[in-house]
Amino acid sequence: MAPARVRFAPSPTGRLHIGTARTALFNWLYARHQGGAFILRVEDTDRERSTNEHELDILADLQWLGLDWDEGPDIGGPYGPYRQSERLEAGSYSQAFERLGQVGALYECYCSPEELEAERQAARDSKQMPKYSGRCRQLTTEERQVFRDAGRRPSLRFAVPAARVIRFDDLIRGKMEFGTDVIGDFIVARADGMPTYNLAAVVDDAGMAITHVIRGEDHLTNTARQALIFEALGLELPAFAHLSMILGPDKTKLSKRHGAAAVSDYCRQGYLSQALLNNLALLSWSAPDATEVMDADEIVRAFSLARVSKSPPIFDGEKLRWFNAQHLRRLDLADLANLTFLQLPPEWSQAISQVGGMERWQRIVAAIRTNLEQLTDVRTYAKIFFELDYDMATRERLATSVSTEIRHAAAAALADRDVLTLDQAKAFVAQVKDEMSAAGHRPKEIFQTLRLALTGQLSGPEVYFLPYALGPAECRVRLSSIDGD
Ligand code: GLU
C-alpha cells in the first residue's frame, strides 16, 4: 500500500485555536506513525478574510508545537502550489468545472443574496431545514439571458441527485449515511468565479493524492457533499476520519467563554509546547496502556485512529496545568533555566546577568522547580531570591534574643564561604541546627528563623536551597539586615 498522505488545511482567517491545533496534531501523528507524509495546505479562497499575517502566525504556532510538515506553502513539494489562491491562478479548479459541466452536474444560479435569504427565512418560519429550492435548475437559455442582460452574474451550483444515499466508512464513527434529499444544491463557484471550499477541497485532496482526510465532525455534512463531487469527477474517495468536537468542563462546546485561547496565548502564558501537545493528543485518543504523560515521540509510537473515541473530549485548563507541571519536571535543569529566564521581569534578569549569570539562575530554579506549573510561575516563586521584605511581625520575631542568636550563628558559619554546593548548603544547615540545638533551641525555631530571615516568608523551598541559591554573601546580609534597626 502506498504510504499515507494526510493534510492539514487551515483557512488563514484567524489564529490557530485549540480545536484546529488538535486536528493538525492528529493528522501529524497519523502521518508520523505510518511513515507517511503530512501536508500543509492553506485554504485562502476567502480573499476578504484571509491574511498573510494569519498564515504566518498559524505556521509559527504549528512549528512551536513541533508539528513539522513535509510539503507546504513555505517549502513547496511535488504537488504544489500549496495555497489555494495560487492553485486558482494555476488553473487547478477550471478543469474540474469543465468536467462537472460535461457530466451535467452543474447549473448556473442567478438568485440574488436577498432572494436566497428570503427562501431561508421562509424555511425557518415553517420550521424546516433551510435548503436551496433548486429553482434555477430549470432555467431556459432565454431566462438565463434575461438575468444576464439585467447585469446578474451567476454562481455555479452542484446539482445534487435526488433520492440517493451517500455512504462512507468513517475510521472513527463507522458507517455513515446521508440521504441526498436533505442536501440542497450547493454552490461550487461564486459569482466572481472563486471556487467554494467544498469544490476546492475535493480538487486539492485528489490533486495532492491525499489518502486520509482527518478533520472535525463539523465537516461531516461537507464530506457528504464532497463525496458527490468526487463521484461526479470520477475520482476515488479518500478515507475519512471525523474527530469529535471538543467540549469545555461544563460540557458545552469549547469556546472563548471557557478561557480557551489560541495556541500562541498558551505559549505566552508559559506553557510548554510538549505539555499542550500531550494534552491535545489525549482529547479523544488514549494510549493502549493508559499512560498520560508522554512526549511527542512516545505518542507517535503509540498512536492509532483505532483508539480515537467518538465521544466528545473535554479540554480543561486545570488538566493542562497539570500536564505542564509534569513536563516541566521532565526537563533538565539547564533547559528549564533557559526557558524560565525569558519569563523574568527585566530587573531580575539584569540582576542575574550582573551577578552569577545562568549558573546562579540555575540554582534558583533548582530551588523552586517543583512548585512550577507554568513557566510564568517563576515570577511568583523566584521573588524571594530578588526581593526581601519583612513585615512588622517578622521583624519582631527576628529581633527576639533567640532568633538573633540563631541568625548570628548562621552568619558566622558562612563567614569565609564563597559559593556552596548543594551538599555544602545542607551541611551548613545541619551545622547551625546542631550548634543551636546544643544551645537549647528547638529545631522548629531554628529552621523558622533561618527561613524567615532569609526570605521573609514562613514557607518556601527546603531550607538548604536558600543558602545554595542565594549564596553566602547575600545570606550574611539578610541574616543581619535587621540588626541596624
Ligand atoms: N479550511 C477548512 C477549515 O479550516 C478545512 C477543512 C478540511 O479539513 O477539509 O475548516
Short mmCIF file of C-alpha atoms and ligand atoms in Angstrom, two decimals:
data_model
loop_
_atom_site.label_atom_id
_atom_site.label_comp_id
_atom_site.label_asym_id
_atom_site.label_seq_id
_atom_site.Cartn_x
_atom_site.Cartn_y
_atom_site.Cartn_z
CA MET A 1 0.00 0.00 0.00
CA ALA A 2 1.24 3.49 -0.84
CA PRO A 3 2.33 5.49 2.20
CA ALA A 4 -0.41 7.58 3.80
CA ARG A 5 -0.71 11.23 2.75
CA VAL A 6 -2.69 13.43 5.10
CA ARG A 7 -3.20 17.15 5.13
CA PHE A 8 -3.96 19.97 7.49
CA ALA A 9 -5.83 22.68 5.62
CA PRO A 10 -6.24 25.81 7.72
CA SER A 11 -8.01 28.90 6.47
CA PRO A 12 -5.81 31.89 7.33
CA THR A 13 -8.74 33.88 8.66
CA GLY A 14 -7.76 33.86 12.32
CA ARG A 15 -5.34 32.42 14.81
CA LEU A 16 -4.72 28.73 15.43
CA HIS A 17 -7.12 27.68 18.15
CA ILE A 18 -7.14 24.59 20.33
CA GLY A 19 -9.66 22.71 18.17
CA THR A 20 -7.83 23.28 14.91
CA ALA A 21 -4.46 22.60 16.52
CA ARG A 22 -5.81 19.24 17.68
CA THR A 23 -6.91 18.45 14.10
CA ALA A 24 -3.42 19.34 12.87
CA LEU A 25 -1.89 17.19 15.59
CA PHE A 26 -3.97 14.10 14.81
CA ASN A 27 -3.05 14.36 11.13
CA TRP A 28 0.60 14.76 12.04
CA LEU A 29 0.51 11.83 14.48
CA TYR A 30 -1.13 9.64 11.88
CA ALA A 31 1.45 10.55 9.25
CA ARG A 32 4.42 10.14 11.57
CA HIS A 33 3.17 6.84 12.98
CA GLN A 34 2.59 5.45 9.48
CA GLY A 35 5.77 6.85 8.00
CA GLY A 36 3.53 8.86 5.66
CA ALA A 37 3.51 12.50 4.61
CA PHE A 38 1.96 15.44 6.45
CA ILE A 39 0.96 18.17 4.05
CA LEU A 40 0.10 21.74 4.88
CA ARG A 41 -2.38 23.41 2.54
CA VAL A 42 -3.52 26.96 3.02
CA GLU A 43 -7.16 27.41 2.11
CA ASP A 44 -7.27 31.09 1.35
CA THR A 45 -10.11 31.30 -1.14
CA ASP A 46 -11.96 33.65 1.18
CA ARG A 47 -9.95 36.63 -0.03
CA GLU A 48 -11.65 39.10 2.25
CA ARG A 49 -10.91 37.33 5.50
CA SER A 50 -7.62 35.63 4.64
CA THR A 51 -4.45 37.47 5.55
CA ASN A 52 -0.78 36.80 5.22
CA GLU A 53 -0.26 37.59 8.92
CA HIS A 54 -2.68 34.88 9.94
CA GLU A 55 -0.94 32.41 7.69
CA LEU A 56 2.44 33.28 9.21
CA ASP A 57 1.00 33.03 12.73
CA ILE A 58 -0.53 29.64 12.04
CA LEU A 59 2.73 28.31 10.59
CA ALA A 60 4.67 29.68 13.57
CA ASP A 61 2.26 28.05 16.03
CA LEU A 62 2.49 24.69 14.27
CA GLN A 63 6.27 24.98 14.41
CA TRP A 64 6.18 25.86 18.09
CA LEU A 65 4.09 22.76 18.73
CA GLY A 66 6.70 20.74 16.85
CA LEU A 67 4.37 19.70 14.02
CA ASP A 68 6.69 19.72 11.04
CA TRP A 69 5.28 19.32 7.55
CA ASP A 70 6.73 17.55 4.54
CA GLU A 71 5.10 19.71 1.90
CA GLY A 72 3.63 23.16 2.28
CA PRO A 73 3.44 26.72 1.01
CA ASP A 74 6.79 27.69 2.51
CA ILE A 75 8.78 24.62 1.46
CA GLY A 76 6.94 23.54 -1.68
CA GLY A 77 6.74 19.91 -2.73
CA PRO A 78 5.80 17.74 -5.70
CA TYR A 79 2.08 18.59 -5.56
CA GLY A 80 2.35 22.37 -5.28
CA PRO A 81 1.38 25.07 -5.11
CA TYR A 82 0.06 24.67 -1.57
CA ARG A 83 -2.01 27.83 -1.34
CA GLN A 84 -5.44 27.69 -2.91
CA SER A 85 -5.15 31.24 -4.26
CA GLU A 86 -2.08 30.12 -6.21
CA ARG A 87 -3.78 26.94 -7.33
CA LEU A 88 -6.63 29.03 -8.63
CA GLU A 89 -4.19 31.10 -10.68
CA ALA A 90 -2.55 27.92 -11.92
CA GLY A 91 -5.96 26.81 -13.23
CA SER A 92 -6.32 23.81 -10.90
CA TYR A 93 -10.06 24.27 -10.50
CA SER A 94 -11.15 25.17 -14.02
CA GLN A 95 -10.72 21.61 -15.27
CA ALA A 96 -12.99 20.40 -12.51
CA PHE A 97 -15.66 22.93 -13.50
CA GLU A 98 -15.37 21.84 -17.09
CA ARG A 99 -15.71 18.19 -16.21
CA LEU A 100 -18.64 18.79 -13.87
CA GLY A 101 -20.30 20.80 -16.63
CA GLN A 102 -19.76 17.96 -19.10
CA VAL A 103 -21.40 15.37 -16.84
CA GLY A 104 -24.36 17.67 -16.21
CA ALA A 105 -23.60 18.15 -12.52
CA LEU A 106 -23.55 21.98 -12.67
CA TYR A 107 -26.02 24.71 -13.34
CA GLU A 108 -25.99 28.47 -13.20
CA CYS A 109 -27.82 30.09 -10.34
CA TYR A 110 -28.92 33.70 -10.70
CA CYS A 111 -30.62 34.06 -7.33
CA SER A 112 -29.61 37.24 -5.54
CA PRO A 113 -28.42 37.13 -1.92
CA GLU A 114 -31.73 38.77 -0.91
CA GLU A 115 -33.79 36.12 -2.70
CA LEU A 116 -31.77 33.36 -1.07
CA GLU A 117 -32.15 34.92 2.36
CA ALA A 118 -35.93 35.21 1.84
CA GLU A 119 -36.01 31.50 0.98
CA ARG A 120 -34.05 30.62 4.11
CA GLN A 121 -36.27 32.80 6.25
CA ALA A 122 -39.39 31.15 4.85
CA ALA A 123 -37.92 27.73 5.75
CA ARG A 124 -37.13 28.89 9.27
CA ASP A 125 -40.63 30.33 9.65
CA SER A 126 -42.17 27.00 8.74
CA LYS A 127 -39.66 25.17 10.99
CA GLN A 128 -37.98 23.44 8.07
CA MET A 129 -34.30 22.88 7.41
CA PRO A 130 -33.17 25.62 5.05
CA LYS A 131 -32.33 24.06 1.71
CA TYR A 132 -31.97 25.70 -1.66
CA SER A 133 -35.14 25.18 -3.67
CA GLY A 134 -33.27 24.42 -6.87
CA ARG A 135 -35.36 26.90 -8.78
CA CYS A 136 -32.53 27.91 -11.16
CA ARG A 137 -32.05 24.28 -12.22
CA GLN A 138 -34.78 24.52 -14.80
CA LEU A 139 -33.97 27.92 -16.26
CA THR A 140 -34.17 28.04 -20.02
CA THR A 141 -31.45 29.63 -22.12
CA GLU A 142 -33.70 32.64 -22.66
CA GLU A 143 -34.40 33.09 -18.95
CA ARG A 144 -30.70 32.98 -18.20
CA GLN A 145 -30.08 35.58 -20.86
CA VAL A 146 -32.68 37.85 -19.28
CA PHE A 147 -30.84 37.67 -15.95
CA ARG A 148 -27.51 38.34 -17.64
CA ASP A 149 -28.94 41.29 -19.51
CA ALA A 150 -30.13 42.62 -16.17
CA GLY A 151 -26.49 42.57 -15.01
CA ARG A 152 -26.68 39.46 -12.80
CA ARG A 153 -23.69 37.16 -12.71
CA PRO A 154 -24.35 33.54 -11.91
CA SER A 155 -22.82 31.35 -9.28
CA LEU A 156 -22.46 27.68 -10.12
CA ARG A 157 -24.36 25.08 -8.19
CA PHE A 158 -23.83 21.38 -7.94
CA ALA A 159 -26.96 19.50 -8.95
CA VAL A 160 -27.42 17.05 -6.09
CA PRO A 161 -29.01 13.83 -7.36
CA ALA A 162 -32.41 13.12 -5.83
CA ALA A 163 -33.25 10.18 -3.57
CA ARG A 164 -29.74 8.83 -3.21
CA VAL A 165 -27.93 7.66 -0.12
CA ILE A 166 -24.29 8.66 0.25
CA ARG A 167 -22.31 6.12 2.23
CA PHE A 168 -18.81 6.11 3.55
CA ASP A 169 -16.91 4.36 6.29
CA ASP A 170 -15.60 6.78 8.84
CA LEU A 171 -12.48 5.47 10.56
CA ILE A 172 -13.74 6.83 13.88
CA ARG A 173 -17.52 6.83 13.59
CA GLY A 174 -18.09 3.72 11.49
CA LYS A 175 -20.68 3.51 8.71
CA MET A 176 -22.11 6.89 7.77
CA GLU A 177 -25.16 7.51 5.60
CA PHE A 178 -26.63 10.72 4.27
CA GLY A 179 -29.78 10.92 2.20
CA THR A 180 -29.34 13.42 -0.63
CA ASP A 181 -32.84 14.76 -0.09
CA VAL A 182 -31.68 16.85 2.84
CA ILE A 183 -28.78 18.32 0.88
CA GLY A 184 -29.70 21.31 -1.22
CA ASP A 185 -27.87 22.05 -4.46
CA PHE A 186 -24.78 23.79 -3.17
CA ILE A 187 -22.59 26.47 -4.66
CA VAL A 188 -19.26 25.34 -6.06
CA ALA A 189 -18.22 28.63 -7.69
CA ARG A 190 -19.16 32.09 -6.54
CA ALA A 191 -20.31 34.74 -8.99
CA ASP A 192 -16.75 36.08 -9.15
CA GLY A 193 -15.51 32.68 -10.30
CA MET A 194 -13.94 31.73 -6.95
CA PRO A 195 -14.33 28.05 -6.12
CA THR A 196 -16.00 27.36 -2.79
CA TYR A 197 -14.43 25.32 -0.03
CA ASN A 198 -16.18 22.06 -0.97
CA LEU A 199 -15.06 22.16 -4.59
CA ALA A 200 -11.52 23.33 -3.86
CA ALA A 201 -11.05 20.77 -1.08
CA VAL A 202 -12.04 17.89 -3.37
CA VAL A 203 -9.88 19.05 -6.25
CA ASP A 204 -6.92 19.58 -3.96
CA ASP A 205 -7.34 16.38 -1.95
CA ALA A 206 -7.42 14.45 -5.21
CA GLY A 207 -4.69 16.53 -6.83
CA MET A 208 -2.42 16.12 -3.82
CA ALA A 209 -3.08 12.37 -3.64
CA ILE A 210 -4.44 12.64 -0.11
CA THR A 211 -5.23 9.17 1.24
CA HIS A 212 -6.86 10.10 4.57
CA VAL A 213 -8.90 13.17 5.45
CA ILE A 214 -8.85 13.70 9.21
CA ARG A 215 -10.88 16.71 10.34
CA GLY A 216 -13.54 17.89 12.76
CA GLU A 217 -17.03 16.41 12.79
CA ASP A 218 -18.41 19.83 11.92
CA HIS A 219 -17.37 18.88 8.38
CA LEU A 220 -19.46 15.69 8.23
CA THR A 221 -22.14 17.20 6.02
CA ASN A 222 -19.43 18.72 3.85
CA THR A 223 -18.00 15.25 3.46
CA ALA A 224 -21.34 14.10 2.07
CA ARG A 225 -21.25 16.96 -0.46
CA GLN A 226 -17.63 16.33 -1.27
CA ALA A 227 -18.34 12.63 -1.81
CA LEU A 228 -20.81 13.69 -4.54
CA ILE A 229 -18.17 15.87 -6.19
CA PHE A 230 -15.58 13.08 -6.03
CA GLU A 231 -18.09 10.78 -7.68
CA ALA A 232 -19.09 13.26 -10.37
CA LEU A 233 -15.44 13.85 -11.22
CA GLY A 234 -14.80 10.11 -11.37
CA LEU A 235 -12.25 10.35 -8.55
CA GLU A 236 -11.53 7.83 -5.85
CA LEU A 237 -12.77 8.78 -2.40
CA PRO A 238 -10.06 9.06 0.28
CA ALA A 239 -10.62 7.54 3.72
CA PHE A 240 -12.30 9.84 6.24
CA ALA A 241 -11.98 10.26 10.00
CA HIS A 242 -14.05 12.88 11.77
CA LEU A 243 -12.91 13.99 15.20
CA SER A 244 -15.48 14.84 17.83
CA MET A 245 -15.91 18.43 18.88
CA ILE A 246 -14.03 19.46 22.00
CA LEU A 247 -16.14 20.48 24.99
CA GLY A 248 -15.33 22.72 27.92
CA PRO A 249 -15.53 21.45 31.53
CA ASP A 250 -19.24 22.36 31.61
CA LYS A 251 -19.82 20.02 28.63
CA THR A 252 -20.73 22.76 26.20
CA LYS A 253 -18.81 23.38 23.00
CA LEU A 254 -15.35 24.74 23.82
CA SER A 255 -15.20 28.47 23.27
CA LYS A 256 -13.57 31.64 24.49
CA ARG A 257 -16.06 31.59 27.34
CA HIS A 258 -14.05 28.69 28.79
CA GLY A 259 -10.90 30.75 28.56
CA ALA A 260 -9.86 28.63 25.59
CA ALA A 261 -7.30 30.60 23.73
CA ALA A 262 -5.17 30.46 20.64
CA VAL A 263 -2.06 28.31 20.70
CA SER A 264 0.16 31.41 20.82
CA ASP A 265 -1.60 32.55 24.01
CA TYR A 266 -0.65 29.33 25.75
CA CYS A 267 2.94 29.87 24.65
CA ARG A 268 2.86 33.38 26.08
CA GLN A 269 1.26 32.22 29.30
CA GLY A 270 4.22 29.97 29.98
CA TYR A 271 3.01 26.58 28.81
CA LEU A 272 5.45 24.18 27.26
CA SER A 273 4.66 23.10 23.72
CA GLN A 274 5.14 19.46 24.71
CA ALA A 275 2.57 19.81 27.51
CA LEU A 276 -0.03 21.36 25.21
CA LEU A 277 0.72 18.73 22.57
CA ASN A 278 0.36 15.97 25.15
CA ASN A 279 -2.94 17.37 26.38
CA LEU A 280 -4.30 17.83 22.84
CA ALA A 281 -3.32 14.27 21.90
CA LEU A 282 -5.42 12.94 24.75
CA LEU A 283 -8.53 14.75 23.51
CA SER A 284 -10.29 11.67 22.06
CA TRP A 285 -7.26 9.42 21.95
CA SER A 286 -5.69 7.37 24.71
CA ALA A 287 -2.62 5.19 24.85
CA PRO A 288 -3.19 1.43 24.96
CA ASP A 289 -1.57 1.26 28.40
CA ALA A 290 -3.40 4.41 29.60
CA THR A 291 -0.15 6.35 30.11
CA GLU A 292 -0.91 10.04 30.30
CA VAL A 293 2.34 11.93 30.41
CA MET A 294 4.14 11.36 27.13
CA ASP A 295 6.42 13.27 24.84
CA ALA A 296 5.75 13.59 21.12
CA ASP A 297 7.87 10.57 20.15
CA GLU A 298 6.09 8.34 22.61
CA ILE A 299 2.71 9.49 21.33
CA VAL A 300 3.72 8.98 17.71
CA ARG A 301 4.76 5.40 18.50
CA ALA A 302 1.54 4.59 20.34
CA PHE A 303 -0.91 6.47 18.11
CA SER A 304 -3.65 4.84 16.04
CA LEU A 305 -7.00 6.03 14.74
CA ALA A 306 -8.47 2.80 16.07
CA ARG A 307 -8.05 4.22 19.58
CA VAL A 308 -9.74 7.52 18.81
CA SER A 309 -13.07 7.67 20.55
CA LYS A 310 -16.18 9.26 19.11
CA SER A 311 -17.39 10.62 22.41
CA PRO A 312 -16.59 14.31 22.77
CA PRO A 313 -13.48 15.05 24.84
CA ILE A 314 -13.20 17.75 27.48
CA PHE A 315 -10.49 20.37 27.46
CA ASP A 316 -9.82 21.62 30.94
CA GLY A 317 -7.35 24.36 31.84
CA GLU A 318 -6.63 22.66 35.18
CA LYS A 319 -5.62 19.48 33.44
CA LEU A 320 -3.38 21.45 31.10
CA ARG A 321 -1.64 23.00 34.11
CA TRP A 322 -1.12 19.51 35.46
CA PHE A 323 0.39 18.30 32.18
CA ASN A 324 2.57 21.36 32.15
CA ALA A 325 3.86 20.70 35.65
CA GLN A 326 4.65 17.11 34.66
CA HIS A 327 6.57 18.17 31.58
CA LEU A 328 8.40 20.92 33.46
CA ARG A 329 9.63 18.22 35.81
CA ARG A 330 10.88 16.16 32.88
CA LEU A 331 13.09 18.97 31.60
CA ASP A 332 16.71 19.01 32.60
CA LEU A 333 17.71 21.91 34.78
CA ALA A 334 19.65 23.78 32.12
CA ASP A 335 16.71 23.74 29.68
CA LEU A 336 14.28 24.73 32.39
CA ALA A 337 16.56 27.57 33.44
CA ASN A 338 16.85 28.83 29.86
CA LEU A 339 13.09 28.75 29.30
CA THR A 340 12.18 30.35 32.60
CA PHE A 341 14.84 33.03 32.30
CA LEU A 342 12.83 34.51 29.43
CA GLN A 343 9.90 34.99 31.79
CA LEU A 344 11.71 37.14 34.34
CA PRO A 345 10.95 40.80 34.87
CA PRO A 346 13.82 42.89 33.44
CA GLU A 347 15.13 43.95 36.88
CA TRP A 348 15.63 40.35 37.85
CA SER A 349 17.22 39.21 34.62
CA GLN A 350 19.56 42.19 34.81
CA ALA A 351 20.48 41.29 38.37
CA ILE A 352 21.27 37.75 37.23
CA SER A 353 23.32 38.98 34.30
CA GLN A 354 25.32 41.27 36.58
CA VAL A 355 25.98 38.73 39.31
CA GLY A 356 26.27 35.00 38.89
CA GLY A 357 24.76 34.61 35.43
CA MET A 358 22.93 31.45 34.38
CA GLU A 359 24.79 29.42 36.98
CA ARG A 360 23.09 31.47 39.69
CA TRP A 361 19.73 31.31 37.93
CA GLN A 362 20.00 27.52 37.70
CA ARG A 363 20.46 27.36 41.48
CA ILE A 364 17.29 29.38 41.99
CA VAL A 365 15.40 27.21 39.51
CA ALA A 366 16.62 24.08 41.30
CA ALA A 367 15.14 25.51 44.50
CA ILE A 368 11.69 26.23 43.06
CA ARG A 369 11.23 23.80 40.20
CA THR A 370 8.79 21.52 42.00
CA ASN A 371 6.47 24.47 42.55
CA LEU A 372 6.22 25.41 38.90
CA GLU A 373 3.12 24.65 36.87
CA GLN A 374 3.67 27.33 34.25
CA LEU A 375 6.91 28.95 33.18
CA THR A 376 5.47 32.28 34.29
CA ASP A 377 5.19 30.91 37.84
CA VAL A 378 8.88 31.76 38.31
CA ARG A 379 7.74 35.35 38.79
CA THR A 380 5.96 34.23 41.94
CA TYR A 381 8.32 31.64 43.34
CA ALA A 382 11.66 33.28 42.50
CA LYS A 383 10.64 36.56 44.08
CA ILE A 384 12.21 35.67 47.43
CA PHE A 385 15.63 35.50 45.77
CA PHE A 386 15.43 39.01 44.37
CA GLU A 387 13.40 40.96 46.88
CA LEU A 388 13.36 40.85 50.65
CA ASP A 389 10.55 42.41 52.50
CA TYR A 390 9.88 41.77 56.20
CA ASP A 391 6.51 42.72 57.62
CA MET A 392 6.23 44.08 61.16
CA ALA A 393 5.52 40.73 62.77
CA THR A 394 8.54 39.18 61.05
CA ARG A 395 10.81 41.98 62.21
CA GLU A 396 9.63 41.50 65.77
CA ARG A 397 10.17 37.79 65.57
CA LEU A 398 13.64 38.11 64.11
CA ALA A 399 14.58 40.63 66.79
CA THR A 400 13.99 38.29 69.75
CA SER A 401 17.11 37.19 71.56
CA VAL A 402 16.66 33.57 70.45
CA SER A 403 16.30 34.50 66.79
CA THR A 404 19.17 36.91 66.99
CA GLU A 405 21.40 34.21 68.43
CA ILE A 406 20.39 31.82 65.62
CA ARG A 407 20.88 34.45 62.93
CA HIS A 408 24.30 35.37 64.20
CA ALA A 409 25.39 31.75 64.49
CA ALA A 410 24.27 31.14 60.92
CA ALA A 411 26.05 34.23 59.62
CA ALA A 412 29.21 33.16 61.46
CA ALA A 413 29.01 29.67 59.94
CA LEU A 414 29.04 31.29 56.50
CA ALA A 415 31.80 33.75 57.37
CA ASP A 416 34.52 32.79 54.92
CA ARG A 417 32.38 30.95 52.40
CA ASP A 418 32.18 31.96 48.81
CA VAL A 419 29.88 29.54 46.99
CA LEU A 420 28.18 26.44 48.32
CA THR A 421 27.45 23.20 46.57
CA LEU A 422 24.11 21.68 47.45
CA ASP A 423 25.84 19.27 49.83
CA GLN A 424 27.72 22.11 51.47
CA ALA A 425 24.47 24.03 51.83
CA LYS A 426 22.91 21.01 53.53
CA ALA A 427 25.95 20.66 55.79
CA PHE A 428 25.68 24.33 56.72
CA VAL A 429 22.04 23.95 57.76
CA ALA A 430 22.91 20.81 59.74
CA GLN A 431 25.76 22.64 61.45
CA VAL A 432 23.51 25.56 62.51
CA LYS A 433 20.90 23.11 63.71
CA ASP A 434 23.42 21.11 65.78
CA GLU A 435 25.03 24.17 67.30
CA MET A 436 21.76 25.84 68.17
CA SER A 437 20.17 22.63 69.46
CA ALA A 438 23.18 22.28 71.75
CA ALA A 439 22.47 25.83 72.88
CA GLY A 440 18.98 24.69 73.86
CA HIS A 441 16.85 25.86 70.92
CA ARG A 442 14.16 23.78 69.30
CA PRO A 443 14.72 22.62 65.66
CA LYS A 444 11.47 24.25 64.59
CA GLU A 445 12.62 27.58 65.98
CA ILE A 446 15.98 27.21 64.25
CA PHE A 447 14.56 26.41 60.82
CA GLN A 448 11.85 29.04 61.02
CA THR A 449 14.33 31.71 61.97
CA LEU A 450 16.59 30.79 59.07
CA ARG A 451 13.70 30.74 56.63
CA LEU A 452 12.19 33.96 57.91
CA ALA A 453 15.48 35.83 57.98
CA LEU A 454 16.48 34.61 54.51
CA THR A 455 13.13 35.06 52.76
CA GLY A 456 10.71 36.99 54.96
CA GLN A 457 8.28 34.06 54.49
CA LEU A 458 7.17 31.17 56.65
CA SER A 459 7.04 28.70 53.78
CA GLY A 460 9.00 28.07 50.62
CA PRO A 461 11.67 25.73 49.28
CA GLU A 462 13.56 23.35 51.58
CA VAL A 463 15.75 25.50 53.85
CA TYR A 464 19.06 24.23 52.43
CA PHE A 465 18.07 25.53 48.99
CA LEU A 466 18.13 29.08 50.40
CA PRO A 467 21.87 29.38 51.09
CA TYR A 468 22.52 27.31 47.96
CA ALA A 469 20.56 29.69 45.71
CA LEU A 470 21.22 32.98 47.50
CA GLY A 471 24.93 32.41 48.06
CA PRO A 472 26.76 33.02 51.35
CA ALA A 473 27.37 36.74 50.85
CA GLU A 474 23.68 37.55 50.29
CA CYS A 475 22.76 35.23 53.18
CA ARG A 476 25.07 37.09 55.52
CA VAL A 477 23.46 40.39 54.51
CA ARG A 478 19.96 39.01 55.03
CA LEU A 479 20.79 37.29 58.32
CA SER A 480 21.90 40.56 59.85
CA SER A 481 19.78 43.04 57.93
CA ILE A 482 17.52 43.92 60.88
CA ASP A 483 20.38 44.42 63.32
CA GLY A 484 20.72 48.06 62.41
CA ASP A 485 17.01 48.76 63.11
N1 GLU B 1 -10.20 25.14 5.58
C1 GLU B 1 -11.08 24.22 6.24
C2 GLU B 1 -11.24 24.62 7.67
O1 GLU B 1 -10.38 25.34 8.18
C3 GLU B 1 -10.52 22.84 6.12
C4 GLU B 1 -11.47 21.76 6.40
C5 GLU B 1 -10.93 20.45 5.90
O2 GLU B 1 -10.05 19.91 6.57
O3 GLU B 1 -11.33 20.00 4.84
O4 GLU B 1 -12.19 24.28 8.31
#
